[in-house]
Coordinates of C-alpha atoms in Angstrom, one line a residue:
M115 CA 40.0 39.1 184.2
L116 CA 41.3 40.9 181.2
R117 CA 44.8 40.5 182.3
S118 CA 44.4 36.7 182.9
L119 CA 42.8 36.3 179.5
A120 CA 45.6 38.1 177.6
A121 CA 48.3 36.5 179.6
S122 CA 47.0 33.0 179.1
A123 CA 46.7 33.6 175.4
L124 CA 50.2 35.1 174.9
L125 CA 52.5 33.3 177.3
V126 CA 55.4 31.6 175.6
G127 CA 58.7 30.2 176.6
C128 CA 61.6 32.5 177.3
S129 CA 65.1 32.3 176.0
S130 CA 68.3 33.6 177.7
N131 CA 69.6 35.3 174.6
A132 CA 68.7 36.1 171.0
T133 CA 69.9 33.6 168.4
S134 CA 68.9 32.7 164.9
E135 CA 66.6 30.0 166.4
A136 CA 63.1 31.4 167.1
P137 CA 60.8 30.2 169.9
V138 CA 58.3 27.7 168.7
P139 CA 55.0 29.5 168.1
D140 CA 52.2 28.6 170.4
G141 CA 49.1 27.2 168.8
G142 CA 50.8 24.1 167.5
G143 CA 50.5 24.9 163.8
D144 CA 52.7 23.6 161.1
V145 CA 55.7 25.9 160.6
S146 CA 57.1 24.4 157.4
P147 CA 57.0 26.1 154.0
Q148 CA 54.1 25.3 151.7
D149 CA 55.1 23.7 148.5
G150 CA 54.3 25.7 145.4
A151 CA 52.9 28.7 147.4
N152 CA 54.8 31.3 145.3
E153 CA 53.1 30.4 142.1
G154 CA 51.7 33.6 140.5
A155 CA 51.5 37.0 141.9
V156 CA 49.1 39.9 142.3
V157 CA 50.5 42.9 140.6
P158 CA 49.0 46.2 141.9
T159 CA 48.6 48.9 139.3
P160 CA 49.6 52.4 140.4
D161 CA 47.0 54.9 139.2
A162 CA 46.9 53.8 135.5
G163 CA 43.6 52.5 134.3
H164 CA 41.5 53.7 137.3
P165 CA 39.3 56.8 137.6
A166 CA 40.7 59.8 139.4
S167 CA 39.6 60.1 143.1
D168 CA 39.2 63.2 145.1
A169 CA 40.4 61.4 148.2
S170 CA 43.7 62.3 149.7
K171 CA 45.9 61.3 152.6
P172 CA 45.9 63.7 155.6
T173 CA 48.6 66.3 155.6
P174 CA 50.8 66.5 158.8
Q175 CA 50.6 69.8 160.7
D176 CA 53.7 71.7 161.8
A177 CA 54.0 70.6 165.5
G178 CA 57.2 72.5 166.1
P179 CA 60.7 71.1 167.2
D180 CA 61.1 68.2 169.5
P181 CA 61.7 69.8 173.0
C182 CA 64.0 67.1 174.1
V183 CA 66.3 67.6 171.0
E184 CA 66.1 71.4 171.5
A185 CA 67.2 71.0 175.1
G186 CA 70.0 68.6 174.2
T187 CA 68.9 66.0 176.6
C188 CA 68.2 63.2 174.1
P189 CA 71.3 62.5 172.0
P190 CA 70.6 61.2 168.5
G191 CA 71.4 57.6 167.8
A192 CA 70.6 56.3 171.3
W193 CA 67.6 54.4 172.6
I194 CA 66.2 56.0 175.7
N195 CA 63.7 54.4 178.1
V196 CA 60.6 56.7 178.2
T197 CA 58.2 54.3 180.0
P198 CA 56.0 56.5 182.1
A199 CA 56.5 56.2 185.9
G200 CA 52.7 55.6 186.3
V201 CA 52.7 52.3 184.4
A202 CA 52.0 49.6 187.0
P203 CA 55.1 47.4 187.6
M204 CA 52.9 44.3 187.2
D205 CA 52.2 45.3 183.6
L206 CA 55.9 45.1 182.7
G207 CA 58.2 42.1 182.6
D208 CA 59.3 42.0 186.2
G209 CA 55.6 41.8 187.3
G210 CA 54.6 39.2 184.8
G211 CA 53.0 41.5 182.3
F212 CA 53.6 41.7 178.6
G213 CA 54.3 45.4 178.4
P214 CA 52.6 48.6 177.2
G215 CA 50.1 47.4 174.7
S216 CA 50.7 48.9 171.2
I217 CA 51.7 52.4 170.0
V218 CA 50.4 54.6 167.2
V219 CA 51.2 58.1 166.0
D220 CA 48.6 60.6 164.8
P221 CA 49.2 61.1 161.0
V222 CA 48.0 64.8 161.2
R223 CA 49.6 65.7 164.6
P224 CA 53.1 64.3 164.4
S225 CA 53.9 65.2 168.0
D226 CA 51.0 63.1 169.3
M227 CA 51.3 59.4 170.1
Y228 CA 49.0 56.9 171.9
V229 CA 49.8 53.7 173.8
A230 CA 47.0 51.3 174.8
P231 CA 45.5 49.3 176.2
I232 CA 47.5 49.3 179.4
D233 CA 45.2 50.4 182.3
G234 CA 43.6 52.6 179.8
V235 CA 45.2 55.0 177.3
W236 CA 48.4 57.0 177.5
K237 CA 49.1 60.0 175.3
S238 CA 52.2 62.0 174.5
T239 CA 52.1 65.4 172.8
D240 CA 55.9 65.9 172.7
Y241 CA 57.0 63.2 170.3
G242 CA 57.0 60.4 172.9
N243 CA 59.2 62.2 175.5
T244 CA 56.6 62.4 178.3
W245 CA 53.2 60.6 178.7
S246 CA 49.9 61.4 180.4
H247 CA 47.3 58.9 181.5
I248 CA 44.3 60.3 179.7
N249 CA 41.7 57.4 180.0
T250 CA 41.4 54.6 182.5
M251 CA 38.3 52.8 181.3
L252 CA 40.1 50.2 179.1
G253 CA 41.7 47.1 180.5
Y254 CA 45.0 45.4 179.7
A255 CA 45.2 43.6 176.3
P256 CA 48.6 43.3 174.7
I257 CA 47.5 41.3 171.7
G258 CA 49.4 42.3 168.6
L259 CA 48.3 45.7 167.4
P260 CA 44.7 46.1 168.8
M261 CA 44.7 49.9 168.3
A262 CA 44.4 52.1 165.2
I263 CA 44.3 55.8 164.6
A264 CA 43.0 58.2 161.9
G265 CA 44.1 61.8 161.7
T266 CA 40.6 63.2 161.6
M267 CA 39.5 66.8 162.5
P268 CA 39.0 68.4 164.9
A269 CA 40.5 65.5 166.9
A270 CA 42.0 62.1 166.1
T271 CA 39.8 59.0 165.9
L272 CA 41.0 55.9 167.7
W273 CA 39.8 52.3 167.7
I274 CA 40.8 49.8 170.5
D275 CA 39.9 46.2 171.0
S276 CA 38.2 45.8 174.4
G277 CA 40.4 42.8 175.3
D278 CA 37.4 40.6 176.1
G279 CA 38.4 38.1 173.5
H280 CA 35.3 38.5 171.4
G281 CA 36.1 41.4 169.1
S282 CA 34.4 44.2 170.9
I283 CA 35.6 47.6 169.9
Y284 CA 35.8 50.9 171.7
K285 CA 35.9 54.0 169.6
S286 CA 37.0 57.6 170.4
S287 CA 36.3 60.7 168.3
D288 CA 38.0 63.1 170.6
G289 CA 41.6 62.0 170.7
G290 CA 41.1 59.4 173.4
K291 CA 39.4 61.4 176.1
T292 CA 36.2 59.4 175.9
F293 CA 35.4 56.0 174.3
T294 CA 32.1 54.4 173.3
L295 CA 31.7 50.6 173.1
I296 CA 30.4 49.7 169.6
P297 CA 27.6 47.0 169.8
G298 CA 28.4 43.6 168.3
K299 CA 31.2 41.1 168.6
Q300 CA 33.4 39.1 166.3
T301 CA 34.5 35.4 166.8
A302 CA 37.8 36.6 168.4
G303 CA 39.6 39.7 169.4
L304 CA 40.6 42.2 166.7
Y305 CA 44.3 41.7 166.6
S306 CA 45.8 43.9 164.0
I307 CA 43.6 46.9 163.1
V308 CA 44.7 49.2 160.2
V309 CA 43.1 52.2 158.6
D310 CA 42.9 52.9 154.9
P311 CA 45.3 55.9 154.3
Y312 CA 42.8 57.6 152.1
D313 CA 39.5 56.8 154.0
P314 CA 39.2 56.9 157.8
T315 CA 36.0 54.9 157.7
H316 CA 37.7 51.9 156.0
L317 CA 39.4 49.4 158.4
L318 CA 40.9 45.9 158.3
S319 CA 41.9 43.5 161.1
G320 CA 43.0 40.0 161.7
L321 CA 41.7 38.0 164.6
H322 CA 43.6 36.9 167.7
E323 CA 44.6 33.3 167.6
A324 CA 42.0 32.6 164.8
D325 CA 42.0 32.4 161.0
G326 CA 40.6 35.1 158.8
L327 CA 40.3 38.9 158.3
V328 CA 37.4 41.3 158.9
E329 CA 36.7 44.6 157.2
S330 CA 34.7 47.6 158.2
T331 CA 33.5 50.3 155.7
D332 CA 31.6 52.4 158.3
G333 CA 34.2 53.5 160.7
G334 CA 34.2 50.3 162.8
Q335 CA 30.5 50.3 163.5
T336 CA 30.0 46.9 161.7
W337 CA 32.5 44.3 160.5
Q338 CA 32.3 41.7 157.8
A339 CA 34.4 38.6 157.3
V340 CA 36.7 38.6 154.3
G341 CA 37.5 35.2 152.7
G342 CA 37.7 34.7 149.0
T343 CA 39.3 32.4 146.5
G344 CA 42.9 31.5 147.2
W345 CA 42.9 32.3 150.9
P346 CA 45.5 29.9 152.4
A347 CA 44.8 27.3 155.1
G348 CA 46.7 27.0 158.3
G349 CA 47.3 30.6 159.4
I350 CA 46.1 32.4 162.5
S351 CA 46.5 35.9 163.9
W352 CA 46.7 37.6 160.5
Y353 CA 48.3 41.0 160.0
P354 CA 46.7 42.8 157.0
Y355 CA 48.0 46.0 155.4
F356 CA 46.8 48.4 152.7
V357 CA 49.3 48.8 149.9
D358 CA 49.4 52.4 148.8
T359 CA 49.3 52.4 145.0
G360 CA 49.1 56.2 144.8
S361 CA 45.4 56.1 144.1
A362 CA 42.6 56.0 146.6
A363 CA 40.6 53.7 144.4
T364 CA 43.2 51.0 144.0
T365 CA 44.7 51.3 147.5
R366 CA 41.2 50.6 148.8
V367 CA 41.3 47.1 147.4
T368 CA 45.0 46.3 147.4
W369 CA 46.1 44.4 150.5
F370 CA 49.0 42.3 151.8
A371 CA 48.5 39.9 154.7
Y372 CA 50.6 37.4 156.5
A373 CA 50.1 35.1 159.5
Q374 CA 51.7 32.8 162.0
D375 CA 51.3 29.0 162.2
G376 CA 51.8 27.7 158.7
A377 CA 50.0 29.8 156.1
T378 CA 51.7 31.7 153.4
P379 CA 51.7 35.5 152.7
V380 CA 49.0 36.6 150.2
M381 CA 47.9 39.7 148.3
T382 CA 44.7 40.8 146.7
N383 CA 43.9 43.7 144.3
D384 CA 40.1 43.3 144.4
G385 CA 39.3 43.7 148.1
G386 CA 39.7 40.1 149.1
S387 CA 37.6 38.3 146.4
I388 CA 40.7 36.7 145.0
W389 CA 44.0 36.1 146.8
T390 CA 47.4 35.2 145.3
A391 CA 50.4 33.8 147.2
A392 CA 53.1 36.5 147.5
N393 CA 55.9 35.5 145.0
G394 CA 59.1 34.8 146.9
L395 CA 57.6 34.6 150.4
A396 CA 56.2 31.0 150.4
G397 CA 55.6 30.0 154.1
L398 CA 57.0 33.2 155.6
Q399 CA 55.4 33.9 159.0
H400 CA 55.4 36.8 161.4
P401 CA 56.5 35.9 165.0
H402 CA 54.0 35.7 167.7
G403 CA 52.5 39.2 168.3
A404 CA 54.7 41.3 166.2
A405 CA 54.8 42.4 162.5
A406 CA 54.9 45.4 160.2
L407 CA 54.8 46.3 156.6
Y408 CA 57.0 49.3 155.7
Q409 CA 56.4 51.0 152.4
T410 CA 58.4 53.7 150.7
G411 CA 57.4 54.5 147.2
Q412 CA 57.1 51.3 145.2
S413 CA 59.2 49.3 147.7
L414 CA 57.7 47.2 150.5
F415 CA 59.5 45.5 153.4
V416 CA 58.5 42.8 155.8
G417 CA 60.3 40.8 158.4
G418 CA 59.7 37.2 159.3
L419 CA 60.9 33.7 159.9
Y420 CA 60.4 30.1 158.5
G421 CA 59.3 29.8 154.9
P422 CA 62.2 30.8 152.5
G423 CA 64.2 31.8 155.6
Q424 CA 64.3 34.3 158.4
G425 CA 65.2 38.0 157.9
V426 CA 64.0 41.0 156.0
Y427 CA 62.3 40.8 152.6
R428 CA 61.8 43.5 150.0
S429 CA 59.6 44.0 146.9
T430 CA 60.5 46.9 144.6
N431 CA 57.2 46.5 142.6
L432 CA 54.4 46.9 145.1
G433 CA 54.5 43.3 146.2
A434 CA 54.6 41.5 142.8
A435 CA 57.9 39.8 143.7
W436 CA 60.0 39.5 146.9
S437 CA 63.5 38.6 147.9
R438 CA 65.5 38.7 151.1
V439 CA 67.8 41.7 151.4
D440 CA 69.5 41.2 154.8
S441 CA 71.9 38.4 155.7
G442 CA 69.3 36.2 157.1
Q443 CA 71.5 35.7 160.2
F444 CA 68.7 36.8 162.5
P445 CA 64.9 36.4 162.6
E446 CA 63.2 39.8 162.3
A447 CA 59.7 41.1 163.0
V448 CA 59.0 44.8 162.7
V449 CA 60.5 46.8 159.8
W450 CA 60.2 50.6 159.6
G451 CA 62.0 53.4 157.9
T452 CA 62.7 57.0 157.1
T453 CA 64.2 59.0 154.2
K454 CA 67.6 58.0 155.4
H455 CA 67.4 54.4 156.6
V456 CA 65.4 51.2 156.9
Y457 CA 65.4 49.5 160.3
A458 CA 64.4 46.1 161.6
M459 CA 64.0 44.5 165.0
W460 CA 63.0 41.1 166.4
G461 CA 60.1 40.9 168.8
W462 CA 58.0 38.1 170.3
A463 CA 55.1 38.3 172.8
C464 CA 56.8 37.3 176.0
S465 CA 56.9 38.4 179.7
G466 CA 60.2 39.0 181.3
C467 CA 62.1 37.3 178.5
N468 CA 65.6 38.3 177.3
L469 CA 65.1 37.5 173.6
G470 CA 67.3 40.4 172.3
T471 CA 66.3 42.8 169.6
N472 CA 68.4 41.8 166.5
F473 CA 68.5 45.5 165.7
E474 CA 69.9 46.1 162.2
V475 CA 70.0 49.2 160.0
A476 CA 70.2 49.6 156.2
D477 CA 70.5 52.4 153.8
A478 CA 67.3 54.0 152.5
T479 CA 67.0 51.4 149.7
G480 CA 67.4 48.5 152.1
N481 CA 70.4 47.1 150.2
T482 CA 73.2 47.1 152.9
W483 CA 72.4 45.9 156.4
T484 CA 74.5 46.3 159.6
P485 CA 73.8 44.8 163.0
T486 CA 73.6 47.6 165.6
S487 CA 73.9 47.4 169.4
V488 CA 71.2 48.6 171.9
P489 CA 71.4 49.4 175.6
A490 CA 71.5 46.6 178.1
G491 CA 68.0 47.3 179.4
L492 CA 66.5 46.9 176.0
D493 CA 66.4 43.2 176.1
I494 CA 63.4 42.5 173.9
G495 CA 62.1 44.1 170.7
P496 CA 58.7 45.6 169.8
N497 CA 55.2 44.6 168.9
S498 CA 55.0 48.0 167.2
I499 CA 57.0 51.2 166.4
A500 CA 55.6 54.7 166.0
V501 CA 57.6 56.7 163.4
T502 CA 57.3 60.5 163.3
S503 CA 59.3 63.7 162.5
D504 CA 59.5 67.2 164.0
G505 CA 60.4 68.5 160.5
T506 CA 64.2 68.2 161.2
H507 CA 64.7 64.9 163.0
S508 CA 63.0 61.5 162.5
I509 CA 61.9 60.0 165.8
F510 CA 60.6 56.6 166.7
V511 CA 59.1 55.1 169.8
G512 CA 58.7 51.4 170.3
A513 CA 56.4 49.4 172.5
M514 CA 59.1 46.9 173.4
W515 CA 56.9 44.2 175.0
S516 CA 57.8 43.8 178.6
A517 CA 60.8 46.2 178.4
G518 CA 58.5 49.2 178.2
L519 CA 58.6 52.2 175.9
W520 CA 61.9 53.2 174.3
R521 CA 62.6 56.3 172.1
Y522 CA 65.2 57.0 169.4
V523 CA 66.1 60.1 167.5
E524 CA 67.7 59.4 164.1
P525 CA 71.1 60.9 163.7

């Protein structure tokens, strides 16, 4: 039942190859830019003018070297398929499934990653090289990013949407070994759960195929709708993100959000009471099922299509103003980075579709972008990428929709 619900909600047309023309989003929304949507801008204020806070982000532990790198069996600069053999073939593209759910990395334990929900929860403790099936109670729900993680002690805390379509949440406080269903439901599934980097009890999420955001300030036990002045009409399946201002107090209320189906990206610096269109992004949308906000210092990066044009956009002032930094030749979805480079890939919720990845790489500032090839088997990009480091090498693992899990060690 869970599989049929997710599949019916996410099935879209397939394309034989990746081009600059994106599939038409399901849902039938208007995909044209909104006139005048870039008027004004929210300007986050880093630290200045706000009281000091004792809150701090979790500090990663030393998890030791990547065993695959140590053994010389995973050459840097190459994507390697690490989909666990135990994943049911029917959950991948050849069987009609949308792939291995979403992927997250523990911010405290950099070797530990989780993939869910795909017949439960899978965990890696060796930087995504190998995977164990640690929990089988959750069904199959590849809807955006329905899983979040906090690096709590003594074990990580995870939240996963149940996949029932009504916003039910399972929570684990023991690193995914056991989950408890939290009472209560939302109007739709929690589609894009994110955790405040300074407060593991503070969460945001968009709703699957529905308008609006919800917020929890008690660790996911209860959720409240967030609306506010300036919230744009026309969007569904919103992805919200905390913008790290360097202060726990201001990060808590500074958010960026963008949708599919016709709305425009917006920002708030008061926790959603007032929203302002993101200057330079009028009408930009994330593709169906895939998005990411990458932040490095004062710079923010997002990928998208429609609006001012497809490609990768950057703000160098915490979202006050944006401009495109890549060529715009390809649509992009997920943007991530390291101290060396910024990366982007195209992804779209699809089963067995060869949509390509549009993989491109830039320098650490995101100024100069170069298209980069991928192996033949990697024929569709991610809904999410987990980025980590063993202290020497940056490592990322992508949940590449129906192509499975793929891993990359940065040269």
